[in-house]
Amino acid sequence: MAALTMAEAASKVMVALDKPDADAALRLASELQGTGCWMKVGMELFYAAGPSVVRELKARKFRVFLDLKMHDIPNTVRGGSRSLARLGVDLFNVHGAGGLAMMSAAVEGVQEAVTAGEAEHLPMIIAVTQLTSTSQSVLNEEIRISGQLEEAVVHYAKLARTAGLQGVVASPLEVEAIKLACGTDFVTVTPGIRPRGAALGDQSRVMTPYDAVKCGTDYLVIGRPITAADNPAEALNRIIKEMTES
Ligand code: C5P
């Protein structure tokens, strides 16, 4: 694989804007304006600031991944997905654990929004396989799914592909197995990224940005190593540089 340019590397980074309110999030977004990275809006920010913060990020020309991990009955997920398509997000996710009918309903919801002229474009939809904070023992002993973590992840990835989703959220450690099972064009979005020497926090299945790119991951979700840095733009730049060396 040819080495990435700085611009290509930047367009693969999704910065997790895990901030408690719109002011804090938009301050951080301003510091990262023009870098070419995505913004990932998760529950903490969305539940506090609502759709307007997404509209503001879109107005500032960021691509937005809305990480709300929908998991409900198919009819509710269809309606929720239609609303997110209308909002104009570029990517959102649902839980693979919701099953085939639920994931298919998400695809139908966004198609309905486009057909009805409520949305300009179809957002990409991906499935959460297993959270990157889930360890093998949590999977087997608490969630009571038997077998190896990687098998559970690949199973959900195949189910997501059958439902018509474009990809999955997974640990970078699982990218090779997912691509092997679902094809190289099946998108992988990987949190659990930690530059060498960075604190793990609550993540348990982690990889460096350099290794994640080498494994073929499409998008790297990175939160605290950037957002908790004294200078987030500098931290992002260091990570992008590391990715181009892969
Ligand atoms: O700060 P950190 O780099 O650990 O942030 C990772 C981000 O990715 C968080 O916003 C978290 O909610 C999200 N995420 C994750 N594992 C998943 C899906 C999303 O860590 N499987």
Coordinates of N, CA and C and ligand atoms in Angstrom, one line a residue:
M1 N 0.8 -1.2 0.0 CA 0.0 0.0 0.0 C 0.9 1.3 0.0
A2 N 0.6 2.2 -0.9 CA 1.3 3.5 -1.0 C 1.1 4.3 0.3
A3 N 2.1 5.0 0.7 CA 2.0 5.8 1.9 C 0.9 6.9 1.7
L4 N 0.2 7.3 2.8 CA -0.8 8.3 2.7 C -0.2 9.7 2.6
T5 N -0.9 10.6 1.9 CA -0.5 12.0 1.9 C -1.1 12.6 3.3
M6 N -0.6 13.7 3.7 CA -1.1 14.4 4.9 C -2.7 14.6 4.7
A7 N -3.1 15.0 3.5 CA -4.5 15.3 3.3 C -5.3 14.0 3.4
E8 N -4.8 13.0 2.8 CA -5.5 11.7 2.9 C -5.6 11.2 4.3
A9 N -4.5 11.3 5.0 CA -4.5 10.8 6.4 C -5.5 11.7 7.3
A10 N -5.5 13.0 7.1 CA -6.4 13.8 7.8 C -7.9 13.4 7.6
S11 N -8.2 13.1 6.3 CA -9.6 12.8 6.0 C -10.1 11.4 6.6
K12 N -9.1 10.7 7.2 CA -9.5 9.4 7.8 C -9.6 9.6 9.3
V13 N -9.4 10.8 9.8 CA -9.5 10.9 11.3 C -10.8 11.5 11.7
M14 N -11.5 10.9 12.6 CA -12.8 11.4 13.1 C -12.5 11.8 14.6
V15 N -12.6 13.1 14.9 CA -12.3 13.5 16.2 C -13.5 13.4 17.1
A16 N -13.5 12.6 18.2 CA -14.6 12.5 19.1 C -14.8 13.7 19.9
L17 N -15.8 14.5 19.6 CA -16.1 15.8 20.3 C -16.9 15.4 21.5
D18 N -16.3 14.7 22.4 CA -17.0 14.3 23.7 C -16.9 15.5 24.7
K19 N -17.8 16.5 24.5 CA -17.8 17.7 25.3 C -19.2 17.9 25.8
P20 N -19.3 18.5 27.0 CA -20.6 18.6 27.7 C -21.6 19.7 27.1
D21 N -21.1 20.6 26.3 CA -22.0 21.6 25.7 C -21.5 22.1 24.4
A22 N -22.4 22.8 23.6 CA -22.1 23.3 22.3 C -20.9 24.2 22.3
D23 N -20.8 25.1 23.3 CA -19.7 26.1 23.3 C -18.4 25.4 23.4
A24 N -18.2 24.4 24.3 CA -16.9 23.7 24.4 C -16.6 23.0 23.1
A25 N -17.7 22.3 22.5 CA -17.5 21.5 21.3 C -17.0 22.4 20.2
L26 N -17.7 23.6 20.0 CA -17.5 24.4 18.9 C -16.1 25.2 19.0
R27 N -15.7 25.4 20.3 CA -14.4 26.0 20.5 C -13.3 25.0 20.0
L28 N -13.5 23.7 20.3 CA -12.5 22.7 19.9 C -12.6 22.6 18.4
A29 N -13.8 22.6 17.8 CA -14.0 22.5 16.4 C -13.2 23.7 15.7
S30 N -13.3 24.9 16.3 CA -12.6 26.0 15.7 C -11.1 25.8 15.6
E31 N -10.6 25.1 16.7 CA -9.1 24.9 16.7 C -8.7 23.9 15.6
L32 N -9.7 23.0 15.2 CA -9.3 22.0 14.2 C -9.9 22.3 12.8
Q33 N -10.4 23.5 12.7 CA -11.0 24.0 11.4 C -9.9 23.9 10.3
G34 N -10.2 23.4 9.1 CA -9.3 23.5 8.0 C -8.3 22.3 8.0
T35 N -8.4 21.4 9.0 CA -7.4 20.3 9.0 C -7.9 19.2 8.1
G36 N -9.2 19.1 7.8 CA -9.7 18.1 6.9 C -10.3 16.9 7.7
C37 N -10.2 16.9 9.0 CA -10.7 15.8 9.8 C -12.2 15.9 9.9
W38 N -12.8 14.7 10.3 CA -14.3 14.6 10.6 C -14.5 15.0 12.0
M39 N -15.8 15.3 12.3 CA -16.2 15.5 13.7 C -17.1 14.4 14.1
K40 N -16.9 13.7 15.2 CA -17.8 12.7 15.7 C -18.6 13.3 16.9
V41 N -19.9 13.4 16.7 CA -20.7 13.9 17.8 C -21.4 12.6 18.5
G42 N -21.1 12.5 19.8 CA -21.7 11.4 20.5 C -22.8 11.8 21.4
M43 N -23.1 10.8 22.3 CA -24.3 11.0 23.2 C -24.1 12.2 24.1
E44 N -22.9 12.4 24.7 CA -22.7 13.5 25.7 C -23.0 14.8 25.1
L45 N -22.5 15.1 23.9 CA -22.8 16.4 23.2 C -24.2 16.5 22.7
F46 N -24.7 15.4 22.0 CA -26.0 15.5 21.3 C -27.1 15.6 22.3
Y47 N -27.0 14.9 23.4 CA -28.1 14.9 24.4 C -28.1 16.3 25.1
A48 N -27.0 17.0 25.1 CA -26.9 18.3 25.7 C -27.3 19.4 24.7
A49 N -26.8 19.3 23.5 CA -26.9 20.4 22.6 C -27.9 20.2 21.5
G50 N -28.2 18.9 21.2 CA -29.2 18.6 20.2 C -28.8 18.8 18.7
P51 N -29.7 18.8 17.8 CA -29.4 18.8 16.4 C -28.7 20.1 16.0
S52 N -28.9 21.2 16.7 CA -28.3 22.5 16.2 C -26.8 22.4 16.2
V53 N -26.2 21.7 17.1 CA -24.7 21.6 17.0 C -24.2 20.9 15.8
V54 N -25.0 19.9 15.3 CA -24.7 19.2 14.1 C -24.8 20.1 12.9
R55 N -25.9 20.9 12.9 CA -26.1 21.9 11.8 C -25.0 22.9 11.8
E56 N -24.5 23.3 12.9 CA -23.4 24.3 13.0 C -22.1 23.7 12.4
L57 N -21.9 22.4 12.8 CA -20.6 21.8 12.3 C -20.7 21.6 10.8
K58 N -21.9 21.3 10.3 CA -22.1 21.1 8.8 C -21.9 22.5 8.1
A59 N -22.4 23.5 8.8 CA -22.3 24.9 8.2 C -20.8 25.3 8.1
R60 N -20.0 24.7 9.1 CA -18.5 25.0 9.1 C -17.8 24.0 8.2
K61 N -18.6 23.2 7.4 CA -18.0 22.3 6.4 C -17.3 21.1 6.9
F62 N -17.6 20.7 8.2 CA -17.1 19.5 8.7 C -17.9 18.3 8.2
R63 N -17.3 17.2 7.9 CA -18.1 16.0 7.8 C -18.4 15.4 9.2
V64 N -19.7 15.0 9.4 CA -20.1 14.6 10.7 C -20.6 13.2 10.8
F65 N -20.0 12.5 11.8 CA -20.4 11.2 12.2 C -21.2 11.3 13.5
L66 N -22.5 11.0 13.4 CA -23.4 11.1 14.6 C -23.4 9.7 15.2
D67 N -22.7 9.6 16.4 CA -22.5 8.3 17.0 C -23.5 8.1 18.2
L68 N -24.8 7.8 17.8 CA -25.8 7.6 18.8 C -26.1 6.1 19.0
K69 N -25.6 5.2 18.2 CA -25.7 3.8 18.4 C -27.1 3.4 18.7
M70 N -28.0 3.6 17.7 CA -29.4 3.2 17.8 C -29.6 1.8 18.1
H71 N -30.5 1.4 19.0 CA -30.8 0.0 19.3 C -32.3 0.0 19.8
D72 N -33.2 -0.3 18.9 CA -34.6 -0.3 19.3 C -35.4 -1.2 18.3
I73 N -36.7 -1.2 18.4 CA -37.5 -2.0 17.5 C -37.4 -1.4 16.1
P74 N -37.5 -2.2 15.0 CA -37.3 -1.7 13.7 C -38.0 -0.4 13.3
N75 N -39.3 -0.3 13.7 CA -40.1 0.8 13.3 C -39.5 2.1 13.9
T76 N -39.1 2.0 15.1 CA -38.5 3.2 15.8 C -37.1 3.6 15.1
V77 N -36.4 2.6 14.8 CA -35.1 2.8 14.2 C -35.3 3.4 12.7
R78 N -36.3 2.9 12.0 CA -36.6 3.5 10.7 C -36.9 5.0 10.8
G79 N -37.7 5.4 11.8 CA -38.1 6.8 12.0 C -36.9 7.6 12.4
G80 N -36.1 7.0 13.3 CA -34.9 7.7 13.8 C -33.9 8.0 12.7
S81 N -33.8 7.0 11.8 CA -32.8 7.1 10.7 C -33.3 8.1 9.7
R82 N -34.6 8.1 9.5 CA -35.1 9.2 8.6 C -34.8 10.6 9.1
S83 N -35.0 10.7 10.4 CA -34.7 12.0 11.0 C -33.2 12.4 10.9
L84 N -32.3 11.4 11.0 CA -30.9 11.7 10.9 C -30.5 12.1 9.5
A85 N -31.2 11.4 8.5 CA -30.9 11.7 7.1 C -31.3 13.2 6.8
R86 N -32.5 13.5 7.4 CA -33.0 14.9 7.2 C -32.1 15.9 7.8
L87 N -31.4 15.6 8.9 CA -30.5 16.5 9.6 C -29.2 16.7 8.8
G88 N -28.9 15.7 7.9 CA -27.8 16.0 7.0 C -26.5 15.4 7.5
V89 N -26.5 14.4 8.5 CA -25.3 13.8 8.9 C -24.7 13.0 7.8
D90 N -23.4 12.8 7.8 CA -22.7 12.0 6.8 C -22.6 10.6 7.1
L91 N -22.7 10.2 8.4 CA -22.5 8.9 8.8 C -23.2 8.7 10.2
F92 N -23.9 7.6 10.4 CA -24.4 7.3 11.8 C -24.4 5.8 12.0
N93 N -24.7 5.4 13.2 CA -24.6 4.0 13.5 C -25.8 3.4 14.3
V94 N -25.9 2.1 14.2 CA -26.9 1.3 14.9 C -26.2 0.1 15.5
H95 N -26.8 -0.5 16.5 CA -26.1 -1.7 17.1 C -26.4 -2.9 16.3
G96 N -25.4 -3.7 15.9 CA -25.5 -5.0 15.2 C -26.4 -5.9 16.1
A97 N -26.3 -5.8 17.4 CA -27.1 -6.6 18.3 C -28.6 -6.5 18.1
G98 N -29.0 -5.4 17.4 CA -30.4 -5.2 17.2 C -31.0 -6.2 16.1
G99 N -30.1 -6.8 15.4 CA -30.5 -7.8 14.4 C -30.8 -7.3 13.0
L100 N -31.0 -8.2 12.1 CA -31.2 -8.0 10.7 C -32.3 -7.0 10.4
A101 N -33.5 -7.3 10.9 CA -34.7 -6.5 10.6 C -34.4 -5.0 11.1
M102 N -33.8 -4.9 12.2 CA -33.6 -3.5 12.7 C -32.6 -2.7 11.8
M103 N -31.5 -3.4 11.4 CA -30.5 -2.8 10.6 C -31.1 -2.4 9.2
S104 N -31.9 -3.4 8.7 CA -32.6 -3.1 7.4 C -33.5 -1.9 7.5
A105 N -34.2 -1.8 8.6 CA -35.1 -0.6 8.8 C -34.4 0.7 8.8
A106 N -33.1 0.7 9.3 CA -32.3 1.9 9.2 C -32.1 2.3 7.8
V107 N -31.8 1.3 7.0 CA -31.5 1.6 5.5 C -32.8 2.1 4.9
E108 N -33.9 1.5 5.2 CA -35.2 2.0 4.6 C -35.5 3.4 5.1
G109 N -35.2 3.7 6.3 CA -35.5 5.1 6.8 C -34.8 6.2 6.0
V110 N -33.5 5.9 5.8 CA -32.7 7.0 5.0 C -33.2 7.0 3.6
Q111 N -33.6 5.9 3.0 CA -34.0 5.9 1.6 C -35.4 6.7 1.5
E112 N -36.2 6.5 2.6 CA -37.5 7.2 2.6 C -37.2 8.7 2.6
A113 N -36.3 9.1 3.4 CA -36.0 10.6 3.5 C -35.6 11.1 2.2
V114 N -34.7 10.4 1.4 CA -34.2 10.9 0.2 C -35.4 10.9 -0.9
T115 N -36.1 9.8 -0.9 CA -37.3 9.7 -1.9 C -38.3 10.8 -1.6
A116 N -38.5 11.2 -0.4 CA -39.5 12.2 0.0 C -38.9 13.6 -0.2
G117 N -37.6 13.7 -0.6 CA -37.0 15.0 -0.9 C -36.7 15.7 0.4
E118 N -36.6 15.0 1.6 CA -36.3 15.6 2.8 C -34.8 15.7 3.1
A119 N -34.0 14.8 2.4 CA -32.6 14.8 2.6 C -31.9 14.9 1.2
E120 N -30.7 15.6 1.2 CA -30.0 15.8 -0.1 C -29.2 14.5 -0.5
H121 N -28.7 13.9 0.6 CA -27.9 12.7 0.3 C -28.1 11.6 1.3
L122 N -27.8 10.4 0.9 CA -27.9 9.2 1.7 C -26.7 9.2 2.7
P123 N -27.0 9.2 4.0 CA -25.8 9.1 4.9 C -25.3 7.6 4.9
M124 N -24.1 7.5 5.2 CA -23.5 6.1 5.4 C -24.0 5.6 6.7
I125 N -24.4 4.3 6.7 CA -24.8 3.7 8.0 C -23.9 2.5 8.3
I126 N -23.4 2.5 9.6 CA -22.5 1.4 10.0 C -23.1 0.8 11.3
A127 N -22.6 -0.5 11.6 CA -23.1 -1.2 12.8 C -22.0 -1.2 13.8
V128 N -22.4 -1.1 15.1 CA -21.5 -1.4 16.2 C -21.4 -2.9 16.3
T129 N -20.2 -3.4 16.3 CA -20.1 -4.9 16.5 C -20.0 -5.2 18.0
Q130 N -18.8 -5.0 18.6 CA -18.7 -5.0 20.0 C -17.9 -3.8 20.4
L131 N -18.3 -3.1 21.5 CA -17.7 -1.9 21.9 C -16.2 -2.2 22.2
T132 N -15.4 -1.2 21.9 CA -13.9 -1.5 22.1 C -13.5 -1.5 23.6
S133 N -14.5 -1.2 24.4 CA -14.2 -1.3 25.9 C -14.6 -2.8 26.4
T134 N -15.2 -3.6 25.5 CA -15.6 -4.9 25.9 C -14.4 -5.9 25.7
S135 N -14.1 -6.6 26.8 CA -13.0 -7.5 26.7 C -13.6 -8.9 26.5
Q136 N -12.7 -9.9 26.3 CA -13.1 -11.3 26.1 C -13.9 -11.8 27.3
S137 N -13.5 -11.5 28.5 CA -14.2 -12.0 29.7 C -15.5 -11.3 29.9
V138 N -15.6 -10.0 29.5 CA -16.9 -9.3 29.6 C -17.9 -9.9 28.7
L139 N -17.4 -10.2 27.4 CA -18.3 -10.8 26.4 C -18.8 -12.2 26.9
N140 N -17.9 -13.0 27.4 CA -18.3 -14.4 27.8 C -19.1 -14.4 29.1
E141 N -18.6 -13.6 30.1 CA -19.1 -13.8 31.5 C -20.3 -12.8 31.8
E142 N -20.2 -11.6 31.3 CA -21.3 -10.7 31.6 C -22.4 -10.6 30.5
I143 N -22.0 -10.5 29.2 CA -23.0 -10.4 28.1 C -23.4 -11.8 27.8
R144 N -22.7 -12.8 28.2 CA -23.0 -14.2 28.0 C -23.1 -14.6 26.5
I145 N -22.2 -14.0 25.7 CA -22.0 -14.5 24.3 C -20.8 -15.4 24.3
S146 N -21.0 -16.6 23.9 CA -19.8 -17.6 24.0 C -18.9 -17.4 22.8
G147 N -17.7 -18.0 22.9 CA -16.8 -18.0 21.8 C -15.8 -16.8 21.8
Q148 N -15.0 -16.7 20.8 CA -14.0 -15.6 20.7 C -14.7 -14.3 20.3
L149 N -14.1 -13.2 20.9 CA -14.6 -11.9 20.6 C -14.6 -11.6 19.0
E150 N -13.5 -12.0 18.4 CA -13.4 -11.8 16.9 C -14.5 -12.5 16.2
E151 N -14.9 -13.7 16.6 CA -16.0 -14.4 15.9 C -17.3 -13.6 16.1
A152 N -17.5 -13.0 17.3 CA -18.8 -12.3 17.5 C -18.8 -11.0 16.6
V153 N -17.6 -10.4 16.5 CA -17.5 -9.2 15.7 C -17.7 -9.5 14.2
V154 N -17.1 -10.5 13.7 CA -17.2 -10.9 12.3 C -18.7 -11.3 12.0
H155 N -19.3 -12.0 12.9 CA -20.7 -12.4 12.7 C -21.6 -11.1 12.5
Y156 N -21.4 -10.1 13.4 CA -22.2 -8.9 13.3 C -21.9 -8.2 12.0
A157 N -20.6 -8.2 11.6 CA -20.2 -7.5 10.4 C -20.9 -8.1 9.2
K158 N -21.0 -9.4 9.1 CA -21.6 -10.1 8.0 C -23.1 -9.8 8.0
L159 N -23.7 -9.8 9.2 CA -25.1 -9.5 9.3 C -25.4 -8.0 8.8
A160 N -24.5 -7.1 9.2 CA -24.7 -5.7 8.8 C -24.6 -5.6 7.2
R161 N -23.7 -6.3 6.7 CA -23.5 -6.3 5.2 C -24.8 -6.8 4.5
T162 N -25.3 -7.9 5.1 CA -26.6 -8.5 4.5 C -27.7 -7.5 4.6
A163 N -27.7 -6.7 5.7 CA -28.8 -5.7 5.9 C -28.6 -4.5 4.9
G164 N -27.5 -4.4 4.3 CA -27.3 -3.3 3.3 C -26.5 -2.1 4.0
L165 N -25.9 -2.3 5.1 CA -25.1 -1.3 5.7 C -23.7 -1.2 5.0
Q166 N -23.1 -0.1 5.1 CA -21.8 0.1 4.4 C -20.6 -0.4 5.2
G167 N -20.8 -0.6 6.5 CA -19.6 -1.0 7.3 C -19.9 -1.2 8.7
V168 N -18.8 -1.2 9.5 CA -19.0 -1.4 11.0 C -18.0 -0.6 11.8
V169 N -18.3 -0.4 13.0 CA -17.4 0.1 14.0 C -16.8 -1.1 14.7
A170 N -15.5 -1.1 14.8 CA -14.8 -2.3 15.5 C -13.5 -1.8 16.0
S171 N -12.8 -2.7 16.7 CA -11.5 -2.4 17.1 C -10.5 -2.6 15.9
P172 N -9.5 -1.8 15.8 CA -8.5 -2.0 14.7 C -8.0 -3.4 14.7
L173 N -8.0 -4.0 15.8 CA -7.4 -5.4 15.9 C -8.2 -6.4 15.0
E174 N -9.5 -6.0 14.7 CA -10.4 -6.9 14.0 C -10.5 -6.6 12.5
V175 N -9.9 -5.5 12.1 CA -10.1 -5.0 10.7 C -9.7 -6.1 9.7
E176 N -8.6 -6.8 9.8 CA -8.2 -7.8 8.8 C -9.3 -8.9 8.7
A177 N -9.8 -9.4 9.8 CA -10.8 -10.4 9.8 C -12.1 -10.0 9.1
I178 N -12.4 -8.7 9.4 CA -13.7 -8.1 8.8 C -13.6 -8.0 7.3
K179 N -12.4 -7.5 6.9 CA -12.2 -7.3 5.4 C -12.2 -8.6 4.7
L180 N -11.6 -9.6 5.4 CA -11.5 -10.9 4.8 C -13.0 -11.5 4.6
A181 N -13.8 -11.3 5.6 CA -15.2 -11.9 5.6 C -16.1 -11.1 4.7
C182 N -15.9 -9.7 4.7 CA -17.0 -8.9 4.1 C -16.5 -8.1 2.8
G183 N -15.2 -8.2 2.5 CA -14.7 -7.5 1.3 C -13.9 -6.3 1.7
T184 N -13.0 -5.8 0.9 CA -12.1 -4.7 1.2 C -12.9 -3.4 1.2
D185 N -14.0 -3.4 0.4 CA -14.8 -2.1 0.3 C -15.8 -1.9 1.5
F186 N -15.9 -2.9 2.3 CA -16.7 -2.8 3.5 C -16.0 -1.9 4.5
V187 N -16.6 -0.8 4.9 CA -15.9 0.2 5.6 C -15.7 -0.2 7.1
T188 N -14.5 0.1 7.6 CA -14.2 -0.1 9.0 C -13.9 1.2 9.7
V189 N -14.6 1.5 10.8 CA -14.4 2.7 11.6 C -13.9 2.3 12.9
T190 N -12.7 2.7 13.3 CA -12.1 2.1 14.5 C -11.7 3.1 15.6
P191 N -12.5 3.0 16.7 CA -12.0 3.7 17.9 C -11.0 2.8 18.6
G192 N -10.6 3.2 19.8 CA -9.6 2.4 20.5 C -8.2 2.7 19.9
I193 N -8.0 4.0 19.5 CA -6.7 4.4 18.9 C -5.9 5.1 20.0
R194 N -4.7 4.6 20.2 CA -3.8 5.3 21.2 C -2.4 5.4 20.6
P195 N -2.0 6.7 20.4 CA -0.6 6.9 20.0 C 0.3 6.3 21.1
R196 N 1.5 5.9 20.7 CA 2.5 5.3 21.6 C 2.6 6.1 22.9
G197 N 2.5 5.4 24.1 CA 2.7 6.1 25.3 C 1.4 6.9 25.9
A198 N 0.3 6.9 25.1 CA -0.9 7.6 25.6 C -1.6 6.8 26.6
A199 N -2.4 7.4 27.5 CA -3.2 6.7 28.5 C -4.3 5.9 27.8
L200 N -4.5 4.7 28.3 CA -5.6 3.8 27.7 C -7.0 4.3 28.1
G201 N -7.1 4.9 29.3 CA -8.4 5.2 29.8 C -9.2 4.0 29.9
D202 N -10.5 4.0 29.5 CA -11.4 2.8 29.6 C -11.3 1.9 28.4
Q203 N -10.5 2.2 27.4 CA -10.4 1.3 26.2 C -9.6 0.1 26.6
S204 N -10.0 -1.1 26.0 CA -9.1 -2.3 26.3 C -8.5 -2.9 25.0
R205 N -9.2 -2.7 23.8 CA -8.6 -3.2 22.6 C -8.1 -2.1 21.8
V206 N -6.8 -1.8 21.9 CA -6.3 -0.6 21.3 C -5.1 -0.8 20.3
M207 N -4.8 0.2 19.5 CA -3.7 0.1 18.5 C -3.2 1.5 18.2
T208 N -2.0 1.6 17.8 CA -1.5 3.0 17.5 C -2.0 3.4 16.1
P209 N -2.0 4.7 15.8 CA -2.5 5.2 14.5 C -1.7 4.6 13.4
Y210 N -0.4 4.5 13.6 CA 0.5 3.9 12.6 C 0.0 2.4 12.2
D211 N -0.2 1.6 13.3 CA -0.5 0.2 13.0 C -2.0 0.1 12.5
A212 N -2.9 1.0 12.9 CA -4.3 0.9 12.4 C -4.3 1.2 10.9
V213 N -3.5 2.1 10.4 CA -3.5 2.4 9.0 C -2.9 1.2 8.3
K214 N -1.8 0.6 8.9 CA -1.2 -0.6 8.2 C -2.2 -1.7 8.1
C215 N -3.1 -1.9 9.1 CA -4.1 -3.0 9.1 C -5.2 -2.7 8.1
G216 N -5.3 -1.5 7.5 CA -6.3 -1.3 6.5 C -7.5 -0.6 7.0
T217 N -7.5 0.0 8.2 CA -8.7 0.6 8.7 C -9.0 1.9 7.8
D218 N -10.3 2.1 7.6 CA -10.7 3.2 6.7 C -10.8 4.6 7.5
Y219 N -11.3 4.5 8.7 CA -11.4 5.8 9.5 C -11.0 5.5 11.0
L220 N -10.2 6.4 11.5 CA -9.8 6.3 12.9 C -10.5 7.2 13.8
V221 N -11.3 6.7 14.8 CA -12.0 7.6 15.7 C -11.0 7.9 16.9
I222 N -10.7 9.1 17.1 CA -9.7 9.5 18.2 C -10.3 10.6 19.1
G223 N -10.4 10.3 20.3 CA -11.0 11.3 21.3 C -9.9 11.9 22.2
R224 N -9.8 11.3 23.4 CA -8.9 12.0 24.4 C -7.5 12.3 24.0
P225 N -6.8 11.4 23.2 CA -5.5 11.8 22.8 C -5.4 13.1 22.1
I226 N -6.5 13.6 21.5 CA -6.6 14.9 20.8 C -7.3 15.9 21.7
T227 N -8.5 15.5 22.2 CA -9.4 16.5 22.9 C -8.8 16.9 24.3
A228 N -8.1 16.0 24.9 CA -7.5 16.3 26.2 C -6.1 16.9 26.2
A229 N -5.6 17.1 24.9 CA -4.2 17.6 24.8 C -4.2 19.1 25.1
D230 N -3.1 19.6 25.5 CA -3.0 21.1 25.7 C -3.2 21.8 24.4
N231 N -2.6 21.2 23.3 CA -2.8 21.8 22.0 C -3.4 20.8 21.1
P232 N -4.7 20.7 21.0 CA -5.4 19.7 20.2 C -4.9 19.7 18.7
A233 N -4.7 20.9 18.1 CA -4.4 20.9 16.7 C -3.0 20.3 16.5
E234 N -2.1 20.5 17.5 CA -0.7 20.0 17.4 C -0.8 18.4 17.6
A235 N -1.6 18.0 18.5 CA -1.8 16.6 18.8 C -2.3 15.9 17.5
L236 N -3.3 16.5 16.9 CA -3.9 15.9 15.6 C -2.8 15.8 14.6
N237 N -2.0 16.9 14.4 CA -1.0 17.0 13.4 C 0.0 15.9 13.6
R238 N 0.4 15.6 14.9 CA 1.4 14.6 15.2 C 0.8 13.2 14.7
I239 N -0.5 13.0 15.0 CA -1.1 11.7 14.7 C -1.1 11.5 13.1
I240 N -1.5 12.6 12.4 CA -1.6 12.6 11.0 C -0.2 12.2 10.4
K241 N 0.8 12.9 10.9 CA 2.2 12.6 10.5 C 2.5 11.2 10.7
E242 N 2.2 10.6 11.8 CA 2.5 9.2 12.1 C 1.8 8.3 11.1
M243 N 0.5 8.7 10.7 CA -0.2 7.9 9.8 C 0.4 7.8 8.4
T244 N 1.1 9.0 8.0 CA 1.7 9.0 6.7 C 2.9 8.2 6.6
E245 N 3.5 7.8 7.8 CA 4.7 7.0 7.7 C 4.4 5.5 7.5
S246 N 3.1 5.2 7.6 CA 2.7 3.7 7.5 C 3.1 3.2 6.1
Ligands
C5P1 O1 -11.3 9.1 24.0 P1 -11.3 7.9 23.1 O2 -10.3 8.0 22.0 O3 -11.3 6.6 23.9 O4 -12.8 8.0 22.3 C1 -13.3 7.0 21.6 C2 -14.7 7.4 21.1 O5 -15.2 6.4 20.2 C3 -15.7 7.7 22.1 O6 -16.5 8.8 21.7 C4 -16.5 6.4 22.2 O7 -17.9 6.7 22.5 C5 -16.5 5.9 20.7 N1 -16.6 4.5 20.5 C6 -15.8 3.5 21.1 N2 -16.1 2.2 20.9 C7 -17.0 1.8 20.0 C8 -17.8 2.8 19.4 C9 -17.6 4.1 19.6 O8 -14.9 3.9 21.9 N3 -17.2 0.5 19.7

